[in-house]
XYZ file of C-alpha atoms in Angstrom:
525
model
C -115.312 -153.234 71.777
C -119.126 -153.498 71.639
C -119.415 -151.593 74.933
C -117.123 -148.846 73.592
C -119.219 -148.562 70.387
C -122.459 -148.339 72.376
C -120.960 -145.681 74.633
C -119.791 -143.682 71.612
C -123.258 -143.962 70.002
C -124.892 -142.744 73.195
C -122.514 -139.799 73.329
C -123.277 -138.930 69.715
C -127.000 -139.182 70.396
C -126.677 -136.873 73.397
C -124.587 -134.385 71.408
C -127.161 -134.349 68.618
C -129.906 -133.782 71.162
C -128.015 -130.897 72.677
C -127.544 -129.305 69.251
C -131.313 -129.054 68.952
C -132.007 -128.081 72.547
C -134.876 -125.664 72.842
C -134.989 -122.690 75.161
C -138.370 -121.326 76.201
C -138.790 -117.712 77.283
C -141.969 -115.937 78.318
C -141.794 -112.201 77.631
C -144.164 -110.286 79.901
C -144.554 -106.693 78.833
C -146.320 -103.379 79.371
C -146.180 -100.052 77.555
C -147.647 -96.543 77.827
C -148.725 -97.088 81.437
C -149.019 -93.338 81.987
C -149.225 -93.390 85.780
C -152.470 -95.399 85.865
C -151.675 -96.950 89.253
C -155.381 -97.025 90.043
C -157.977 -98.807 87.878
C -159.404 -97.188 84.754
C -162.873 -97.263 83.242
C -163.809 -98.084 79.650
C -162.899 -94.508 78.693
C -159.328 -94.966 80.045
C -160.134 -92.442 82.772
C -160.435 -92.919 86.533
C -162.749 -95.645 87.853
C -164.328 -95.281 91.302
C -164.423 -97.850 94.094
C -168.120 -98.590 93.556
C -167.659 -99.294 89.853
C -164.570 -101.363 90.644
C -166.573 -103.450 93.097
C -169.169 -103.996 90.359
C -166.508 -105.265 87.950
C -166.572 -102.274 85.616
C -162.884 -101.344 85.941
C -159.650 -102.480 84.341
C -155.973 -102.363 85.171
C -154.293 -100.757 88.116
C -150.982 -101.785 89.651
C -152.639 -104.088 92.180
C -153.975 -106.282 89.365
C -150.636 -106.194 87.556
C -148.858 -107.475 90.665
C -151.146 -110.515 90.741
C -151.056 -111.112 86.979
C -147.273 -110.914 86.760
C -146.851 -113.307 89.690
C -149.261 -115.813 88.113
C -147.623 -115.525 84.680
C -144.182 -116.127 86.176
C -145.565 -119.186 87.940
C -146.595 -120.852 84.683
C -143.432 -119.888 82.740
C -140.288 -121.958 82.397
C -138.201 -118.784 82.065
C -139.561 -115.248 82.063
C -138.675 -111.576 81.852
C -140.771 -108.454 82.482
C -140.015 -105.427 80.312
C -141.618 -102.073 79.520
C -141.951 -100.217 76.222
C -141.757 -96.707 77.702
C -144.027 -93.869 78.832
C -144.438 -94.800 82.457
C -144.525 -91.040 83.139
C -147.432 -88.606 82.841
C -151.162 -89.139 82.767
C -152.581 -88.858 86.278
C -152.262 -86.848 89.471
C -149.794 -89.448 90.735
C -147.286 -88.132 88.222
C -148.266 -84.488 88.675
C -147.689 -84.799 92.429
C -144.913 -87.407 92.761
C -143.213 -87.203 89.329
C -141.358 -90.501 88.715
C -141.159 -91.714 92.324
C -144.271 -93.894 92.322
C -143.411 -95.389 88.933
C -139.978 -96.358 90.258
C -141.464 -97.874 93.407
C -143.981 -100.065 91.608
C -141.669 -101.083 88.789
C -139.208 -102.264 91.427
C -142.003 -104.094 93.244
C -143.065 -105.804 90.021
C -139.473 -106.801 89.283
C -138.934 -105.367 85.808
C -135.791 -106.480 84.011
C -135.489 -103.385 81.772
C -137.392 -100.568 80.087
C -136.840 -98.200 77.220
C -137.131 -94.422 77.488
C -140.432 -93.075 76.177
C -140.859 -89.499 75.021
C -142.928 -88.681 78.124
C -139.993 -89.661 80.330
C -138.564 -86.315 79.142
C -141.658 -84.222 79.951
C -139.919 -82.590 82.906
C -136.458 -82.572 81.406
C -133.432 -84.764 82.105
C -133.535 -83.933 85.837
C -136.696 -85.902 86.652
C -135.639 -88.793 84.414
C -132.287 -88.942 86.209
C -134.059 -89.151 89.577
C -136.159 -92.031 88.288
C -133.138 -93.907 86.906
C -131.332 -93.518 90.225
C -134.343 -95.098 91.972
C -134.923 -98.206 89.855
C -133.270 -101.604 90.135
C -133.006 -102.289 86.403
C -131.353 -100.775 83.315
C -133.059 -97.986 81.361
C -132.215 -98.199 77.645
C -132.076 -95.863 74.629
C -129.931 -96.709 71.598
C -130.850 -93.938 69.155
C -129.878 -90.863 71.139
C -126.615 -89.045 71.736
C -126.473 -88.135 75.436
C -122.733 -87.472 75.638
C -123.300 -83.750 76.294
C -126.048 -84.264 78.890
C -124.159 -84.739 82.140
C -127.267 -85.779 84.060
C -127.746 -88.850 81.870
C -124.249 -89.733 80.631
C -123.397 -93.232 81.902
C -126.919 -93.545 83.328
C -128.727 -94.721 80.185
C -127.373 -97.684 78.212
C -127.944 -98.351 74.523
C -128.312 -102.062 75.274
C -127.780 -104.565 78.035
C -127.388 -108.316 78.489
C -129.274 -110.270 81.132
C -129.019 -113.967 81.950
C -132.208 -115.988 82.344
C -132.219 -119.757 82.842
C -128.558 -119.957 81.875
C -129.045 -118.137 78.565
C -127.975 -114.611 77.629
C -130.669 -112.241 76.390
C -129.711 -108.994 74.663
C -132.048 -106.022 75.185
C -131.923 -102.810 73.097
C -133.864 -99.585 73.738
C -135.511 -97.237 71.213
C -137.063 -93.780 71.667
C -139.057 -91.688 69.134
C -136.799 -89.859 66.709
C -138.961 -86.743 67.184
C -138.756 -86.724 70.993
C -137.332 -83.197 70.837
C -140.697 -82.130 69.354
C -142.816 -84.282 71.657
C -141.232 -83.523 75.029
C -138.496 -81.509 76.745
C -135.207 -83.399 76.507
C -133.258 -80.152 76.440
C -130.589 -78.898 74.033
C -127.908 -81.461 74.907
C -129.567 -84.597 73.497
C -130.053 -85.483 69.836
C -132.084 -88.368 68.425
C -131.338 -90.482 65.354
C -132.935 -92.964 62.988
C -133.814 -96.231 64.757
C -132.630 -98.656 62.065
C -128.864 -97.984 62.113
C -128.980 -97.514 65.889
C -130.545 -100.930 66.413
C -128.288 -102.631 63.874
C -125.186 -101.240 65.570
C -126.262 -102.704 68.920
C -127.274 -106.032 67.349
C -123.821 -106.302 65.761
C -122.179 -105.466 69.083
C -124.235 -108.042 70.994
C -123.799 -110.812 68.435
C -120.090 -110.087 68.471
C -120.215 -110.865 72.188
C -121.892 -114.199 71.508
C -125.471 -113.143 72.322
C -127.925 -114.815 69.918
C -131.299 -113.902 71.440
C -132.078 -110.208 70.950
C -135.151 -108.221 71.977
C -135.748 -104.573 71.094
C -137.795 -102.478 73.541
C -139.182 -99.856 71.203
C -141.139 -96.762 72.125
C -141.472 -95.831 68.462
C -144.889 -97.025 67.297
C -146.254 -100.047 65.460
C -145.329 -98.690 62.010
C -141.727 -97.894 62.926
C -141.387 -101.293 64.607
C -142.340 -102.987 61.343
C -139.742 -100.908 59.477
C -137.050 -101.790 62.015
C -137.956 -105.463 61.667
C -137.795 -105.252 57.876
C -134.561 -103.286 57.620
C -132.387 -104.918 60.279
C -130.933 -108.378 60.774
C -130.462 -110.281 64.001
C -133.500 -109.013 65.934
C -135.795 -111.737 67.293
C -138.550 -109.822 69.096
C -139.713 -106.193 69.251
C -141.722 -105.160 72.299
C -143.425 -101.966 71.217
C -145.082 -98.859 72.595
C -145.922 -95.242 71.748
C -148.815 -95.909 69.355
C -150.959 -97.595 72.056
C -151.596 -100.428 69.610
C -153.803 -103.340 70.582
C -152.627 -106.563 68.933
C -154.675 -109.713 69.353
C -155.587 -113.009 67.723
C -159.098 -113.041 69.172
C -160.496 -109.481 68.989
C -161.918 -107.762 65.915
C -160.753 -104.456 67.428
C -157.079 -105.396 67.096
C -154.777 -103.526 64.699
C -152.999 -106.761 63.834
C -152.107 -110.240 65.085
C -150.177 -110.953 68.281
C -147.371 -111.335 67.456
C -147.179 -109.509 64.126
C -144.384 -111.189 62.166
C -142.254 -109.096 59.799
C -139.072 -110.494 58.276
C -139.126 -113.235 60.892
C -139.266 -110.715 63.760
C -142.024 -111.122 66.360
C -143.640 -107.723 67.082
C -145.895 -107.230 70.112
C -147.592 -104.348 71.903
C -150.227 -104.316 74.651
C -152.392 -101.206 74.151
C -151.829 -98.840 77.121
C -152.727 -97.710 80.666
C -152.148 -101.126 82.247
C -155.351 -102.492 80.712
C -153.427 -105.522 79.422
C -150.337 -107.495 80.372
C -148.587 -108.810 77.267
C -147.546 -112.460 77.427
C -145.483 -113.802 74.528
C -144.146 -117.360 74.760
C -141.089 -117.776 72.541
C -139.122 -120.929 71.829
C -135.549 -120.554 70.539
C -133.339 -123.253 69.079
C -129.744 -123.688 70.147
C -128.578 -121.099 67.605
C -130.973 -118.454 68.925
C -133.491 -118.741 66.098
C -137.171 -118.365 66.945
C -138.828 -121.754 66.482
C -142.255 -120.633 67.663
C -143.908 -117.607 69.228
C -147.446 -117.416 70.562
C -149.452 -115.531 73.114
C -152.112 -112.923 73.757
C -152.411 -109.751 75.820
C -154.118 -110.645 79.103
C -156.914 -108.243 80.009
C -156.688 -106.867 83.522
C -160.394 -107.033 84.340
C -162.248 -108.052 87.486
C -161.222 -111.694 87.040
C -157.717 -110.655 88.146
C -157.571 -110.335 91.933
C -156.057 -107.111 93.216
C -153.021 -107.557 95.456
C -153.923 -106.191 98.881
C -150.486 -104.844 99.780
C -150.381 -102.896 96.510
C -153.919 -101.593 97.110
C -152.952 -100.395 100.577
C -149.843 -98.618 99.310
C -151.713 -96.910 96.471
C -154.410 -95.763 98.892
C -151.705 -94.305 101.124
C -150.091 -92.481 98.207
C -153.489 -91.196 97.043
C -154.348 -89.368 100.270
C -152.826 -86.011 99.230
C -154.484 -86.301 95.813
C -158.039 -87.082 96.859
C -159.122 -83.602 97.864
C -158.049 -82.256 94.454
C -159.514 -84.929 92.236
C -162.749 -85.734 94.020
C -164.049 -82.202 93.734
C -167.024 -82.179 91.366
C -166.551 -79.242 88.991
C -169.347 -79.774 86.455
C -171.585 -82.336 84.803
C -171.887 -83.724 81.300
C -175.095 -84.756 79.565
C -173.267 -87.482 77.663
C -169.854 -89.099 77.272
C -167.245 -86.725 75.816
C -165.216 -88.647 73.239
C -161.493 -88.108 73.679
C -160.048 -91.351 72.370
C -156.741 -90.834 70.609
C -157.817 -93.040 67.702
C -160.518 -90.457 66.948
C -159.005 -87.146 68.040
C -155.736 -87.672 66.200
C -157.380 -88.066 62.798
C -160.560 -85.946 62.800
C -162.736 -83.480 64.667
C -163.666 -84.933 68.056
C -165.896 -83.898 70.933
C -163.057 -83.443 73.414
C -161.129 -81.370 70.896
C -164.110 -79.074 70.412
C -164.563 -78.733 74.169
C -160.936 -77.841 74.858
C -160.537 -75.523 71.861
C -163.833 -73.783 72.679
C -162.748 -73.380 76.302
C -159.411 -71.874 75.284
C -161.000 -69.412 72.897
C -163.751 -68.403 75.311
C -161.187 -67.615 77.988
C -159.257 -65.098 75.846
C -161.882 -63.873 73.361
C -162.132 -60.548 75.213
C -158.454 -59.981 74.311
C -159.326 -60.006 70.629
C -158.178 -63.584 70.060
C -160.036 -65.145 67.122
C -158.519 -68.612 66.676
C -157.740 -71.546 68.983
C -155.557 -74.489 67.986
C -155.063 -77.465 70.315
C -152.820 -80.462 69.621
C -154.689 -83.737 69.948
C -151.679 -85.292 71.648
C -152.546 -83.158 74.663
C -155.919 -84.922 75.042
C -155.378 -88.092 77.028
C -158.805 -89.566 77.865
C -162.561 -89.359 77.468
C -165.041 -88.257 80.148
C -168.079 -90.326 81.036
C -171.607 -88.929 81.549
C -172.777 -87.400 84.813
C -170.710 -85.567 87.405
C -167.301 -84.420 86.180
C -164.543 -84.273 88.776
C -161.344 -82.282 88.658
C -159.546 -85.617 88.633
C -161.245 -86.532 85.360
C -160.327 -83.184 83.801
C -156.722 -83.631 84.910
C -156.662 -87.114 83.408
C -157.704 -85.592 80.064
C -155.252 -82.683 80.409
C -152.401 -83.843 82.672
C -149.512 -81.804 81.303
C -149.883 -78.598 83.317
C -149.803 -76.606 80.098
C -150.707 -72.937 80.222
C -152.593 -70.839 77.695
C -150.368 -68.980 75.244
C -151.563 -66.122 73.061
C -149.589 -64.763 70.119
C -149.786 -63.016 66.756
C -149.188 -64.780 63.447
C -150.038 -64.262 59.791
C -152.852 -66.080 58.077
C -150.206 -67.960 56.110
C -148.649 -69.014 59.407
C -152.012 -70.435 60.485
C -152.288 -72.325 57.181
C -148.745 -73.665 57.651
C -149.653 -74.774 61.169
C -152.709 -76.675 59.961
C -150.578 -78.232 57.215
C -148.203 -79.476 59.905
C -151.173 -80.683 61.918
C -152.477 -82.999 59.191
C -149.035 -84.135 58.008
C -148.913 -87.306 60.095
C -152.516 -88.468 60.172
C -151.543 -91.836 58.689
C -149.354 -92.464 61.742
C -152.060 -91.193 64.132
C -149.688 -88.619 65.607
C -150.626 -86.100 68.283
C -150.034 -82.996 66.177
C -153.489 -83.258 64.576
C -155.176 -79.877 65.243
C -158.442 -79.439 67.073
C -159.703 -75.907 66.445
C -162.146 -73.187 67.367
C -162.856 -69.902 65.584
C -162.060 -71.444 62.224
C -162.969 -74.344 59.972
C -160.710 -76.170 57.574
C -160.894 -78.784 54.840
C -157.978 -81.084 54.111
C -157.247 -83.584 51.369
C -155.638 -86.898 52.416
C -154.915 -87.700 48.760
C -152.256 -84.952 48.725
C -148.798 -85.811 50.049
C -147.948 -84.524 53.550
C -146.714 -80.921 53.607
C -147.546 -80.547 49.895
C -150.813 -78.651 50.231
C -153.200 -80.935 52.085
C -155.035 -77.900 53.475
C -157.615 -77.082 50.800
C -159.623 -74.381 52.583
C -159.493 -72.349 55.799
C -162.381 -70.175 56.935
C -162.199 -67.815 59.924
C -165.163 -66.803 62.080
C -166.445 -63.331 61.280
C -169.571 -62.140 63.031
C -172.218 -64.814 62.622
C -170.459 -66.479 59.699
C -167.089 -67.426 58.275
C -164.838 -65.787 55.680
C -161.724 -67.137 53.887
C -158.527 -66.656 55.855
C -156.298 -63.851 54.575
C -152.705 -65.141 54.294
C -151.347 -61.577 54.602
C -153.445 -60.542 57.613
C -152.321 -60.851 61.225
C -154.411 -62.962 63.582
C -154.406 -63.370 67.339
C -154.241 -67.061 68.216
C -154.414 -69.081 71.439
C -152.794 -72.477 71.976
C -150.939 -74.105 74.864
C -147.391 -73.157 75.816
C -145.988 -76.487 74.602
C -147.325 -75.991 71.069
C -146.501 -72.262 71.058
C -142.875 -73.102 71.709
C -142.673 -75.494 68.765
C -143.931 -78.764 70.221
C -145.508 -81.369 67.902
C -143.828 -79.736 64.911
C -145.463 -76.316 65.319
C -142.168 -74.486 64.736
C -143.996 -71.661 62.957
C -145.527 -70.658 66.318
C -142.203 -70.325 68.157
C -139.847 -67.369 68.373
C -139.663 -63.984 70.046
C -141.313 -62.105 67.189
C -144.892 -63.152 67.916
C -145.799 -60.737 70.727
C -146.501 -63.879 72.714
C -147.643 -64.380 76.273
C -146.971 -67.952 77.401
C -147.974 -67.762 81.027
C -151.750 -67.823 81.016
C -153.913 -70.004 83.266
C -153.548 -73.789 83.389
C -155.425 -75.456 80.525
C -157.066 -77.968 82.880
C -158.418 -75.154 85.062
C -159.682 -73.287 81.993
C -161.481 -76.386 80.744
C -162.978 -77.168 84.165
C -164.301 -73.629 84.478
C -165.784 -73.744 80.972
C -167.512 -77.031 81.765
C -168.924 -75.498 84.955
C -170.220 -72.442 83.097
C -171.956 -74.691 80.571
C -173.173 -77.446 82.905
C -174.629 -79.800 82.096
C -172.255 -79.759 79.150
C -173.510 -81.340 75.929
C -170.700 -82.716 73.732
C -171.039 -82.067 70.027
C -169.510 -82.062 66.559
C -170.298 -79.301 64.066
C -168.223 -80.104 60.989
C -165.421 -77.617 61.662
C -162.902 -80.106 60.285
C -163.713 -81.783 56.975
C -161.963 -84.199 54.644
C -162.106 -83.461 50.934
């Protein structure tokens, strides 16, 4: 009898222990890689071999290969996921489209990714080719793709993977305004992330999955809203806003992880400069017991994998002649950081807008408006190569000229400053005009307080009833970044001008050495 009682007690003890069994998962993550297969410098632009040898470079796929392998080695269980925007940003994408991204994501062994807006830059066709080439699911829960034959049954809203004997649910999110940010085509519609995520959470929990991670290319602010307004999500791996979260840096936008409503939110800046590493412990019911980590900087302390280096060098051969050509020089660094250009006048914005206007001024064009989302990097001092210009302006946009009323220009600027708080790419960089805006006024309720147009050697108030000739890029002219007032067939538009990168390179050459500057053309009230 005593033996039986002892056996029963042992069984009860074991059962109790099992009820509180902990499951540890390391979530390795990247976001907004933007085709930076080669190392970057401190300006997020290309970094040469000499500087790399001197330890001045960051990132690159060869470092990621090493870092991921080492992180997996110290983890009990691990996954590698991506928060979107692998596409666009360097000549590798311009030349190869999604093929190199697919190759290296397969090599790194990703478990899943979400669709970023830039995955639609070349329409559903290029995205479909990428999906067909990767060994992992590509996710997007808040889009209706039923009418897009190229993607139907190719993109899942969510998926379940098994790691260390436990089921992990993964859900994808894409920006609700992707139709304004990229070229998804007419057959796809996007919806609010909260109900989309909740629907997938309910589906997964109904299948017995109690550990759920959202891969969200929606921005740090939206991620916090999703965390607050949904139930059942454990972790959100973010992207889109290029947010640096950290517990050690005073440059961080928030802690890593940022906890909202019990949900652990992480993001790892952009361009492969960091590898996110979040260590999560779940209890037996799938609740997060603890979560800790820090983005790992991919600096010269991370050894570059030789096989990856060799492959990248091989892929770079056709690109070298284009990008190594020195086209100009700059007397100083040209600031193009998104954190600056998307909220105020910036040096790169002035350069690009000036270059656009100079190119078409002889056609009677008076105003240039450039979307800051089209500016993707800074340029360092000294020689400027075509590769650097293409890193700043990678989208192969062409100059577009058109006619619009003064009121239309005012409306465009109003749109441009409507999302400053979210640091969105529609913020307007301008030439040929100055404007003052008031952040105290609600978006789209009259933030634009004053607009002055160049006239001879000075400026005069814009005339809402007058017609002005304007230059922008073809993406904005056709309604991108919310500039719907520029689109339509009634503008006497010409959308097929020279490539914006070529225009900017030629302007830099004509003004070499170029001196970056600010002149107060954009003011806050």
